[in-house]
N, CA, C and O atoms as a DFTB+ gen file, in Angstrom:
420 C
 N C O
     1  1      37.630      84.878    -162.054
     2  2      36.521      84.891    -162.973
     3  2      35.883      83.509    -163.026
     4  3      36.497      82.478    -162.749
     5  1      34.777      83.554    -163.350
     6  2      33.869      82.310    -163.260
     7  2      33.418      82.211    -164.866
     8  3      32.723      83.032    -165.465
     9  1      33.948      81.094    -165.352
    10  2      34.041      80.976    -167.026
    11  2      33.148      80.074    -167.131
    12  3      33.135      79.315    -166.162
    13  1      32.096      79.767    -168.241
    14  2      31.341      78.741    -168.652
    15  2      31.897      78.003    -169.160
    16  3      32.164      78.602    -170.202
    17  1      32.465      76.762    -169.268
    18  2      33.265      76.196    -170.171
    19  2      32.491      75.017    -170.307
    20  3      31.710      74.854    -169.369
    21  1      32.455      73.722    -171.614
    22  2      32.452      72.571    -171.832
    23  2      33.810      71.894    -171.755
    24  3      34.841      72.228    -172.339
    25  1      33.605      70.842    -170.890
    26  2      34.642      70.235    -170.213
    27  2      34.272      69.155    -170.850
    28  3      33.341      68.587    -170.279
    29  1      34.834      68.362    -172.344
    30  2      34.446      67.264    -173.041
    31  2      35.831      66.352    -172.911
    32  3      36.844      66.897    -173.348
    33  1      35.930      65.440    -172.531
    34  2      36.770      64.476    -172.118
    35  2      37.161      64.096    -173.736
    36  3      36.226      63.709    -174.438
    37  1      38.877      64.224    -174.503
    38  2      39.022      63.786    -175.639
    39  2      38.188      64.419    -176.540
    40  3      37.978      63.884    -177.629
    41  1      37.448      65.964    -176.121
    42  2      36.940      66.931    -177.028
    43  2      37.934      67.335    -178.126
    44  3      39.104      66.961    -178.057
    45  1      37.401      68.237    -179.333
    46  2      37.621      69.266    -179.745
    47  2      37.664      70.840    -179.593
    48  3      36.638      71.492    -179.785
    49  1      38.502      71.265    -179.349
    50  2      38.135      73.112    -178.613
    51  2      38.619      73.669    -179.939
    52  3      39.066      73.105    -180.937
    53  1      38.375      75.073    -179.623
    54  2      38.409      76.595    -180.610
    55  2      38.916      77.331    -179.507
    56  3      38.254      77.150    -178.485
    57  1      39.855      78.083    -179.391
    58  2      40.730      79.185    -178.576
    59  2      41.115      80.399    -179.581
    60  3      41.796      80.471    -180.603
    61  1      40.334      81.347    -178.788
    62  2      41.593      82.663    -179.538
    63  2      42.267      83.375    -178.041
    64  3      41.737      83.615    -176.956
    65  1      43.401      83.537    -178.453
    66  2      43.921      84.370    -177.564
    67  2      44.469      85.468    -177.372
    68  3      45.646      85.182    -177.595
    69  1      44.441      86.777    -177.053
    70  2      44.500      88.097    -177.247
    71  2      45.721      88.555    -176.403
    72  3      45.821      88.094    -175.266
    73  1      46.592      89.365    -176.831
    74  2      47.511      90.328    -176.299
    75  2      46.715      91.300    -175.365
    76  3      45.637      91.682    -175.820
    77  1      47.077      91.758    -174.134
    78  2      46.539      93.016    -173.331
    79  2      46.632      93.836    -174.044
    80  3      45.526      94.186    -174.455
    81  1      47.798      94.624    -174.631
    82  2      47.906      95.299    -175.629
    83  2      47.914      95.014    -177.053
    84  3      48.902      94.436    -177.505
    85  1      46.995      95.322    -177.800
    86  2      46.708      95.220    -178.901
    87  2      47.121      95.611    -180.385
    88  3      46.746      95.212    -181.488
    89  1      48.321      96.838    -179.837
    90  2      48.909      97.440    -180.657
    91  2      50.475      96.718    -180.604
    92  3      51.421      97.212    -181.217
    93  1      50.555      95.865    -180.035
    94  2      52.143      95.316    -179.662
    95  2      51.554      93.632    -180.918
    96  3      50.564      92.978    -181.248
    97  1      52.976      93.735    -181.127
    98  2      53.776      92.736    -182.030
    99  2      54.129      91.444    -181.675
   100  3      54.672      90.637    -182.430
   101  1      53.769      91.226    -180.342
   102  2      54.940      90.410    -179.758
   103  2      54.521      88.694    -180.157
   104  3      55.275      87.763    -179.876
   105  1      53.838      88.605    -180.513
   106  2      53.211      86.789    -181.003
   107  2      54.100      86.504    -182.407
   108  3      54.661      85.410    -182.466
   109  1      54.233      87.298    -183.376
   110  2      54.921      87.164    -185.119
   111  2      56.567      87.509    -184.498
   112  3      57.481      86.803    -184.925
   113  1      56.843      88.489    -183.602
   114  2      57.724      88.840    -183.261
   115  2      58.662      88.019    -182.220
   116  3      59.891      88.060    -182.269
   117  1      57.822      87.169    -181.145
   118  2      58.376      85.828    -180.785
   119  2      58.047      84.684    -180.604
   120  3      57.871      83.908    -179.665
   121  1      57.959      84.715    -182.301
   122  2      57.238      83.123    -182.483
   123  2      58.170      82.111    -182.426
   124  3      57.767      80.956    -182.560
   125  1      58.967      82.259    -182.307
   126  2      60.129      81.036    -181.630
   127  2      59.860      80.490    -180.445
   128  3      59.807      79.285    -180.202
   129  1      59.620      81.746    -179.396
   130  2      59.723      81.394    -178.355
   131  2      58.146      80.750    -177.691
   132  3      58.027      80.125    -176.638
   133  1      57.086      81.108    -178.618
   134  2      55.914      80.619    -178.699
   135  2      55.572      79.312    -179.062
   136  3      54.623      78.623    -178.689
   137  1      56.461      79.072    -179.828
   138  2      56.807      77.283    -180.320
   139  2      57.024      76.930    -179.065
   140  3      56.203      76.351    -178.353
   141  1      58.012      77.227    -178.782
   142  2      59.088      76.567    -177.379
   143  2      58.070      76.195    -176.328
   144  3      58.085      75.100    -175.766
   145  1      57.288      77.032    -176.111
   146  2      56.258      77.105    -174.823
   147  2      55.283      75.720    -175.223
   148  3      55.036      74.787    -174.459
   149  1      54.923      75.840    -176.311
   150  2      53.870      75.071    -176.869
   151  2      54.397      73.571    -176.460
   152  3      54.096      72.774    -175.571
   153  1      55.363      73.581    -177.584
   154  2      56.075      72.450    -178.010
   155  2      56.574      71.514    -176.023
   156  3      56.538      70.295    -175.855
   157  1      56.948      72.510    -174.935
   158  2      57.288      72.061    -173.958
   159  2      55.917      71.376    -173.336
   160  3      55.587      70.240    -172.993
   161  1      55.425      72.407    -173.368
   162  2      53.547      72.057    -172.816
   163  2      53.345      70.669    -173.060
   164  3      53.382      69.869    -172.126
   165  1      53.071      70.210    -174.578
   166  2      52.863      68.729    -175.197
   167  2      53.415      68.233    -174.656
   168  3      52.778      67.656    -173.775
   169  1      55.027      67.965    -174.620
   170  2      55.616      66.798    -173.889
   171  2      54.994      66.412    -172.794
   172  3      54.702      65.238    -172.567
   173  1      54.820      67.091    -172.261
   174  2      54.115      67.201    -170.739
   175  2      52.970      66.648    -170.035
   176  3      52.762      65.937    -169.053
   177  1      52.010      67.540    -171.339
   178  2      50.462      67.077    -171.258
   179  2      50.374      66.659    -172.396
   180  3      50.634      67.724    -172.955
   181  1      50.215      65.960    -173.210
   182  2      49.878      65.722    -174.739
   183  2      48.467      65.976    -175.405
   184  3      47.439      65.511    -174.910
   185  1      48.480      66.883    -176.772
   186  2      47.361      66.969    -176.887
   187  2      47.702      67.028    -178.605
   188  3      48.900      67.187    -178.836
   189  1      46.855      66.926    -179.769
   190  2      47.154      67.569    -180.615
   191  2      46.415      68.632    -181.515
   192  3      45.207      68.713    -181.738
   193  1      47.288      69.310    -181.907
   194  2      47.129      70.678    -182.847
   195  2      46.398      70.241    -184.012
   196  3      46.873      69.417    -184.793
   197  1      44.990      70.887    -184.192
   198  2      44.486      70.664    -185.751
   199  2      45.151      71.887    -186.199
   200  3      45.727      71.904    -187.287
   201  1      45.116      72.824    -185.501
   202  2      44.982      74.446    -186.154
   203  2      45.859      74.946    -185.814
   204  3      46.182      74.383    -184.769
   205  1      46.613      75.814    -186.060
   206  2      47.358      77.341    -185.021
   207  2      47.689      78.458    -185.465
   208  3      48.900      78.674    -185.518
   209  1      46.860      79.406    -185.875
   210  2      47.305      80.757    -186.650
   211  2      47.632      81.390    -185.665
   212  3      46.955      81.254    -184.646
   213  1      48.955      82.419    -185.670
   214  2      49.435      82.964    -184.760
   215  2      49.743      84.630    -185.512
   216  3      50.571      84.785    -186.410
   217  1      48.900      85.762    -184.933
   218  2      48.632      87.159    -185.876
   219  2      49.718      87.501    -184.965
   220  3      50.373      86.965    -184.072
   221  1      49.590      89.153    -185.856
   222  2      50.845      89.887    -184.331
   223  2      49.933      90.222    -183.430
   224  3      50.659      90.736    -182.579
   225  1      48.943      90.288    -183.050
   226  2      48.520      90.055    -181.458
   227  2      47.672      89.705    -180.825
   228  3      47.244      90.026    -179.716
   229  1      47.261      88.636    -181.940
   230  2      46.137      87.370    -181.077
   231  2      46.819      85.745    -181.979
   232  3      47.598      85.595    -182.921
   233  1      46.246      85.027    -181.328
   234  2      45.863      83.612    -182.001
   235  2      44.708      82.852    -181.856
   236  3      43.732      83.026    -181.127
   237  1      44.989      81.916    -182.725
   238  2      43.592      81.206    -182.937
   239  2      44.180      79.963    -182.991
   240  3      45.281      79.888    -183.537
   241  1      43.486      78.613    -182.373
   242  2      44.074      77.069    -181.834
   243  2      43.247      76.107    -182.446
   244  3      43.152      76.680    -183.531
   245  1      42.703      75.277    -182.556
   246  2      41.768      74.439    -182.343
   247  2      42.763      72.878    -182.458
   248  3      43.310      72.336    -183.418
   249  1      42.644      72.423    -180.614
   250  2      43.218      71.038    -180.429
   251  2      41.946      69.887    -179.737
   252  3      40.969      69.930    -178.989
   253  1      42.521      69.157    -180.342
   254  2      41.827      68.199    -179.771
   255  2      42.636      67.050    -178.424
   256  3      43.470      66.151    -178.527
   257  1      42.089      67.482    -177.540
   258  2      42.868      66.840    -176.156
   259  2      42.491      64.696    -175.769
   260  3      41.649      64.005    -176.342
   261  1      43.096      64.424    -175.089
   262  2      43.971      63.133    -175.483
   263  2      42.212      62.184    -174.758
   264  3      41.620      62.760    -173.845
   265  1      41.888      61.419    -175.064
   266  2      40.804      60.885    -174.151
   267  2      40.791      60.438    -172.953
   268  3      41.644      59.609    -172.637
   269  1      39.987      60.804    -172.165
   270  2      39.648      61.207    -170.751
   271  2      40.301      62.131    -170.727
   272  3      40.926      62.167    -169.667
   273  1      40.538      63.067    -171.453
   274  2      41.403      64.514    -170.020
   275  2      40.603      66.024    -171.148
   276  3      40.393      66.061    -172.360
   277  1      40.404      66.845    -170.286
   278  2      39.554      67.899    -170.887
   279  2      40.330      68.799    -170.242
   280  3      39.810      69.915    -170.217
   281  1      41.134      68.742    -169.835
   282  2      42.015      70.316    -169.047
   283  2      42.619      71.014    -169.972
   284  3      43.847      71.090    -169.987
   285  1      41.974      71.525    -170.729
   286  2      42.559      72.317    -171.682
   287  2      42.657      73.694    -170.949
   288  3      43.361      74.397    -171.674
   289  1      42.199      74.545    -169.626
   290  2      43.182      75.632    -169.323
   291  2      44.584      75.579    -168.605
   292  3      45.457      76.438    -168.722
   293  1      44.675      74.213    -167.696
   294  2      46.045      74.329    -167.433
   295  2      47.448      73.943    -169.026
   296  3      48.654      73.927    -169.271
   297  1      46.104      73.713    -169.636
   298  2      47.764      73.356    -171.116
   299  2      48.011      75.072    -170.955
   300  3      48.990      75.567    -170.397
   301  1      46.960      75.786    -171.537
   302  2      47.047      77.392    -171.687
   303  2      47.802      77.832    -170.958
   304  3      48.938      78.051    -171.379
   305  1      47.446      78.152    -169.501
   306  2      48.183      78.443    -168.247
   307  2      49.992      78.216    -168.424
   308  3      50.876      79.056    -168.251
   309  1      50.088      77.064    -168.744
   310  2      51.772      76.835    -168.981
   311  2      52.136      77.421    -170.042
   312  3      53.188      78.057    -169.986
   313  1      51.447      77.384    -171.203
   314  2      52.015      78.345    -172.651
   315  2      52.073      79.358    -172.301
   316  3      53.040      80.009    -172.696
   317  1      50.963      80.101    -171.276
   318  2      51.031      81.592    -171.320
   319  2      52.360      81.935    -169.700
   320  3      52.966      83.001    -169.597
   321  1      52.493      80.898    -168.793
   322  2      53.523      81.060    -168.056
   323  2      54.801      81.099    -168.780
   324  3      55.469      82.122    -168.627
   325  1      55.368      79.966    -169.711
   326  2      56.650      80.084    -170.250
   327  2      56.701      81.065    -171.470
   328  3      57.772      81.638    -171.672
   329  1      55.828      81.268    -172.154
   330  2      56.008      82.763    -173.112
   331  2      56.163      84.125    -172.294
   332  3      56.984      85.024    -172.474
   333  1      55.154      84.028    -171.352
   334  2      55.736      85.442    -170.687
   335  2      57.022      85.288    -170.067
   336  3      57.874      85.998    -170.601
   337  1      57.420      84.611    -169.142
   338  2      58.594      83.957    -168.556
   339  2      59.857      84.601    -169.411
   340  3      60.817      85.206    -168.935
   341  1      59.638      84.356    -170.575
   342  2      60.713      84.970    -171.382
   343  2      60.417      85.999    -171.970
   344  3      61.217      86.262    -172.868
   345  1      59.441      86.849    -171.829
   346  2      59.576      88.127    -172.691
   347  2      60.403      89.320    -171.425
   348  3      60.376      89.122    -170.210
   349  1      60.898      90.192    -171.918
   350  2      61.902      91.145    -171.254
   351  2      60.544      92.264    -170.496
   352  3      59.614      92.632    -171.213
   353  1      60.601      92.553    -169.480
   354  2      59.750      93.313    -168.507
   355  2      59.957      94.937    -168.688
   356  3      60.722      95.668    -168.060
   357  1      58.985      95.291    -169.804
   358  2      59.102      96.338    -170.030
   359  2      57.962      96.984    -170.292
   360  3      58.001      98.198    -170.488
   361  1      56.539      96.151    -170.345
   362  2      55.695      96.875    -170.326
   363  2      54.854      97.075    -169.782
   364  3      54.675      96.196    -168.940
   365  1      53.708      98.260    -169.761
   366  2      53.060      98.487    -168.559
   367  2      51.942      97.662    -167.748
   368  3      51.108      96.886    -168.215
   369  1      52.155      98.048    -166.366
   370  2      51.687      97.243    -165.713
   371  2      50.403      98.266    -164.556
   372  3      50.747      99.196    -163.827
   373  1      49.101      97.787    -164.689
   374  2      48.359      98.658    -164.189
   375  2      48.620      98.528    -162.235
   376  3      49.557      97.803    -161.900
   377  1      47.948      99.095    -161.290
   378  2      47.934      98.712    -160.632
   379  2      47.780      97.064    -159.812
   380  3      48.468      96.337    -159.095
   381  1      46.252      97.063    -160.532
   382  2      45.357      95.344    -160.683
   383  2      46.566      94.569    -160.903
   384  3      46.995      93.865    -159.988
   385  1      47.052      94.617    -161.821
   386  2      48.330      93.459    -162.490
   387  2      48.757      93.601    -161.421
   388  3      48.277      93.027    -160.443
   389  1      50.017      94.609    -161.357
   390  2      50.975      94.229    -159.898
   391  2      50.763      93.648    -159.054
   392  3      51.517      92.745    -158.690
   393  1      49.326      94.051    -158.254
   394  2      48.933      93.392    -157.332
   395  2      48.833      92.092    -157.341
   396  3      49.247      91.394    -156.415
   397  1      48.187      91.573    -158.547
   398  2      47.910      89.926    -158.583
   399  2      49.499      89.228    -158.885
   400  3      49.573      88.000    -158.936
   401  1      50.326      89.785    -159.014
   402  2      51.466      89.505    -159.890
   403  2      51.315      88.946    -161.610
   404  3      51.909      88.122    -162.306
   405  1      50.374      89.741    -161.774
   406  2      50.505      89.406    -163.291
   407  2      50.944      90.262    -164.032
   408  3      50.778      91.451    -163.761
   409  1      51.623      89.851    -165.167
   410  2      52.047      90.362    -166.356
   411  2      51.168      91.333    -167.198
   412  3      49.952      91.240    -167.033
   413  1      51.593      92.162    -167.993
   414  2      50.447      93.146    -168.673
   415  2      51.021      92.896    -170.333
   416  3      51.414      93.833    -171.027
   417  1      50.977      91.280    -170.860
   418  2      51.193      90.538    -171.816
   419  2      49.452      90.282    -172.798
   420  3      49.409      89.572    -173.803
């Protein structure tokens, strides 16, 4: 996909992020392990959290990233690699997914 994004060096962003399935629990349900992801991410890349509401199956962010660096989708990319990483493989997966090897999270 080809995303419009503002790429502001030491910006402020707004993120929501949505479950594939919408009727699943799994954000309130493993918010431990949603910390964990987060919390690993920072060490890593450092950025900080103004915001973080976390529903059962979206969230909402708003960080402000470190000056000079605007890569705020590879922070995402790793939260959403180590949260799925640990959820148990049980739900459905369309064709599209399989193929790309993605998750249906």
């Amino acid at each position: 996909m080809r995303y419009r994004r503002a790429n502001v060096e030491g910006g402020t962003y707004f993120f929501t992020a949505n479950l594939a399935e919408r009727h699943l629990r799994l954000l309130v349900e493993n918010v431990d392990v949603l910390r964990d992801a987060v919390r690993a991410v920072k060490q890593r890349h450092p950025f900080y959290i103004d915001a973080f509401v976390v529903l059962p199956d979206h969230l909402h962010a708003i960080w402000t990233l470190p000056e000079h660096d605007a890569d705020f989708a590879t922070r995402w990319m790793l939260i959403k690699r180590q949260f799925s990483r640990r959820m148990p493989k049980n739900e459905h997966r369309n064709a599209s997914r399989i193929k790309k090897g993605e998750r249906g999270i």
